[in-house]
Short mmCIF file of C-alpha atoms in Angstrom, two decimals:
data_model
loop_
_atom_site.label_atom_id
_atom_site.label_comp_id
_atom_site.label_asym_id
_atom_site.label_seq_id
_atom_site.Cartn_x
_atom_site.Cartn_y
_atom_site.Cartn_z
CA ILE A 1 -14.66 -22.05 32.72
CA LEU A 2 -12.23 -24.52 31.18
CA GLU A 3 -14.14 -24.41 27.90
CA ALA A 4 -13.99 -20.60 27.91
CA LEU A 5 -10.23 -20.66 28.50
CA ILE A 6 -9.78 -23.18 25.69
CA SER A 7 -11.92 -20.98 23.47
CA ILE A 8 -9.79 -17.93 24.22
CA GLN A 9 -6.56 -19.86 23.57
CA ALA A 10 -7.93 -21.35 20.34
CA THR A 11 -9.00 -17.91 19.19
CA ARG A 12 -5.59 -16.41 19.96
CA PHE A 13 -3.85 -19.28 18.21
CA SER A 14 -6.06 -19.03 15.14
CA LYS A 15 -5.51 -15.26 14.92
CA LYS A 16 -1.74 -15.72 15.11
CA MET A 17 -1.85 -18.39 12.44
CA LEU A 18 -4.20 -16.46 10.17
CA THR A 19 -2.22 -13.23 10.30
CA SER A 20 1.07 -14.93 9.59
CA TRP A 21 1.93 -14.37 5.95
CA LYS A 22 3.92 -17.61 5.94
CA TRP A 23 0.82 -19.44 7.13
CA ARG A 24 -1.15 -18.02 4.21
CA GLN A 25 1.52 -19.15 1.78
CA ARG A 26 1.61 -22.66 3.25
CA ALA A 27 -2.12 -23.02 3.85
CA TYR A 28 -2.98 -24.43 0.46
CA ALA A 29 -0.13 -26.93 0.51
CA MET A 30 -1.02 -27.97 4.05
CA LEU A 31 -4.71 -28.41 3.30
CA THR A 32 -3.93 -30.60 0.32
CA SER A 33 -2.31 -32.98 2.79
CA TRP A 34 -4.98 -35.28 4.21
CA LYS A 35 -3.56 -35.08 7.75
CA TRP A 36 -3.56 -31.28 7.87
CA ARG A 37 -6.95 -31.00 6.19
CA GLN A 38 -8.44 -33.30 8.85
CA ARG A 39 -6.88 -31.21 11.63
CA ALA A 40 -8.20 -27.97 10.14
CA TYR A 41 -11.72 -29.33 9.79
CA ALA A 42 -11.63 -30.79 13.29
CA SER A 43 -10.65 -27.38 14.68
CA VAL A 44 -13.44 -25.65 12.78
CA LYS A 45 -15.88 -28.32 13.98
CA ARG A 46 -14.82 -27.63 17.57
CA VAL A 47 -15.31 -23.87 17.17
CA ARG A 48 -18.65 -24.51 15.42
CA GLY A 49 -19.71 -26.52 18.50
CA TRP A 50 -18.89 -23.57 20.74
CA ALA A 51 -20.90 -21.31 18.45
CA LYS A 52 -23.90 -23.66 18.65
CA LYS A 53 -23.83 -23.22 22.42
CA LYS A 54 -24.69 -19.57 21.74
CA ASN A 55 -21.27 -18.21 22.66
CA PRO A 56 -21.48 -14.66 21.21
CA ASN A 57 -17.72 -14.25 21.57
CA ILE A 58 -16.91 -16.92 19.01
CA LEU A 59 -19.37 -16.49 16.11
CA HIS A 60 -17.33 -13.89 14.23
CA ASN A 61 -14.23 -16.09 14.65
CA LEU A 62 -16.11 -19.02 13.15
CA HIS A 63 -17.03 -16.91 10.12
CA LEU A 64 -13.41 -15.85 9.79
CA LEU A 65 -12.17 -19.45 9.94
CA ASP A 66 -14.81 -20.50 7.40
CA ALA A 67 -13.75 -17.61 5.14
CA GLU A 68 -10.11 -18.65 5.32
CA LEU A 69 -10.95 -22.28 4.54
CA ALA A 70 -13.19 -21.23 1.64
CA SER A 71 -10.45 -19.00 0.25
CA VAL A 72 -7.92 -21.83 0.38
CA GLU A 73 -10.43 -24.18 -1.27
CA GLY A 74 -11.12 -21.65 -4.05
CA LYS A 75 -14.75 -21.04 -3.08
CA LYS A 76 -14.91 -17.33 -3.92
CA LYS A 77 -18.56 -16.52 -3.13
CA LYS A 78 -18.47 -18.46 0.13
CA ALA A 79 -15.22 -16.77 1.19
CA ILE A 80 -16.55 -13.28 0.46
CA SER A 81 -19.78 -14.02 2.31
CA HIS A 82 -17.95 -15.31 5.39
CA TYR A 83 -15.51 -12.37 5.43
CA ARG A 84 -18.50 -9.99 5.32
CA ASP A 85 -20.26 -11.91 8.10
CA ALA A 86 -17.09 -11.95 10.24
CA ILE A 87 -16.74 -8.17 9.91
CA VAL A 88 -20.42 -7.52 10.64
CA MET A 89 -20.59 -9.90 13.61
CA ALA A 90 -17.38 -8.53 15.15
CA GLU A 91 -18.80 -5.02 14.84
CA LYS A 92 -22.21 -6.04 16.18
CA ASN A 93 -20.67 -7.68 19.26
CA GLY A 94 -18.18 -4.88 19.88
CA PHE A 95 -14.94 -6.67 19.00
CA LEU A 96 -13.07 -3.82 17.33
CA GLN A 97 -9.77 -5.74 17.13
CA ASP A 98 -11.51 -8.69 15.47
CA GLN A 99 -13.28 -6.38 13.05
CA ALA A 100 -9.85 -5.01 12.15
CA LEU A 101 -8.41 -8.52 11.74
CA SER A 102 -11.34 -9.65 9.59
CA SER A 103 -10.97 -6.58 7.39
CA GLU A 104 -7.22 -7.16 7.09
CA LEU A 105 -7.65 -10.78 6.05
CA ALA A 106 -10.42 -9.83 3.64
CA SER A 107 -8.06 -7.30 2.04
CA LEU A 108 -5.41 -10.01 1.62
CA TYR A 109 -8.01 -12.28 0.05
CA PHE A 110 -9.21 -9.64 -2.39
CA ASP A 111 -5.60 -8.88 -3.26
CA SER A 112 -5.02 -12.59 -3.99
CA ILE A 113 -7.96 -12.70 -6.43
CA GLY A 114 -6.97 -9.42 -8.08
CA ASP A 115 -9.82 -7.22 -6.83
CA THR A 116 -7.79 -4.12 -6.00
CA ARG A 117 -10.85 -1.96 -5.28
CA GLN A 118 -12.17 -4.26 -2.53
CA MET A 119 -8.62 -4.86 -1.30
CA SER A 120 -8.18 -1.11 -0.82
CA ILE A 121 -11.55 -0.71 0.87
CA HIS A 122 -10.91 -3.49 3.37
CA ARG A 123 -7.29 -2.49 4.03
CA GLU A 124 -8.36 1.09 4.77
CA ASN A 125 -11.09 -0.22 7.08
CA ALA A 126 -8.54 -2.41 8.87
CA ILE A 127 -6.25 0.60 9.28
CA ARG A 128 -9.11 2.70 10.70
CA CYS A 129 -10.19 -0.04 13.11
CA TYR A 130 -6.66 -0.81 14.30
CA SER A 131 -6.07 2.92 14.70
CA GLU A 132 -9.28 3.37 16.70
CA TRP A 133 -8.27 0.39 18.83
CA GLY A 134 -4.88 1.99 19.47
CA ALA A 135 -2.67 -0.50 17.62
CA THR A 136 -0.30 2.05 16.10
CA ALA A 137 2.42 -0.49 15.22
CA LYS A 138 -0.13 -2.59 13.31
CA VAL A 139 -1.38 0.50 11.50
CA GLU A 140 2.17 1.31 10.45
CA GLN A 141 2.76 -2.29 9.34
CA LEU A 142 -0.34 -2.21 7.13
CA ARG A 143 0.63 1.12 5.64
CA THR A 144 4.14 -0.04 4.78
CA ARG A 145 3.49 -3.71 3.91
CA THR A 146 2.22 -2.86 0.45
CA ALA A 147 1.44 0.64 -0.60
CA LEU A 148 -2.10 1.08 -1.85
CA PRO A 149 -2.24 1.50 -5.63
CA THR A 150 -2.38 5.17 -6.54
CA THR A 151 -4.78 4.51 -9.41
CA VAL A 152 -7.33 2.79 -7.19
CA GLN A 153 -9.11 4.98 -4.69
CA PRO A 154 -11.67 3.39 -2.39
CA SER A 155 -15.19 4.57 -3.06
CA THR A 156 -16.58 6.48 -0.10
CA SER A 157 -20.02 4.95 -0.67
CA ALA A 158 -18.60 1.46 -0.14
CA MET A 159 -16.29 2.34 2.75
CA THR A 160 -16.72 0.74 6.10
CA THR A 161 -16.12 2.45 9.38
CA CYS A 162 -15.55 0.95 12.75
CA THR A 163 -18.81 2.31 14.08
CA LYS A 164 -21.03 1.40 11.15
CA THR A 165 -20.44 -1.02 8.32
CA ILE A 166 -21.84 -0.20 4.90
CA PHE A 167 -21.82 -2.69 2.04
CA THR A 168 -22.74 -1.88 -1.53
#
């Protein structure tokens, strides 16, 4: 029971840290520091241990943490793969809010590497998932944070929905 409570708290903490824009801005600088890099890897190692114990509630969070670390380290293919896995696993296990969070963070990542098409696709998916979950304030925040480019329209064939994820 204690391990489950720790898992829940670690997950909540990691979500708060990951969604904080200031955290994203400081992440690279922090991970270049040996002390912070060791702490980050120790945390991921701990979550990876929980995942090895077949905890289905943590696997999508592990993929999300791995995606965030890969993005900070500049490992593009690995980051994209882990974002995709986080979204798929959250959907598969019925964690709509985590599917929304994974899509939101993926959209921020694609925005940071200049892929406006994928950024739009993932942001729209995050909006749909948060909306379906009932998080109206979050939906409004995403809609007003940065307006989607008017020249880039998400392709409907590559769109994801909260009930079925489709990747091209």
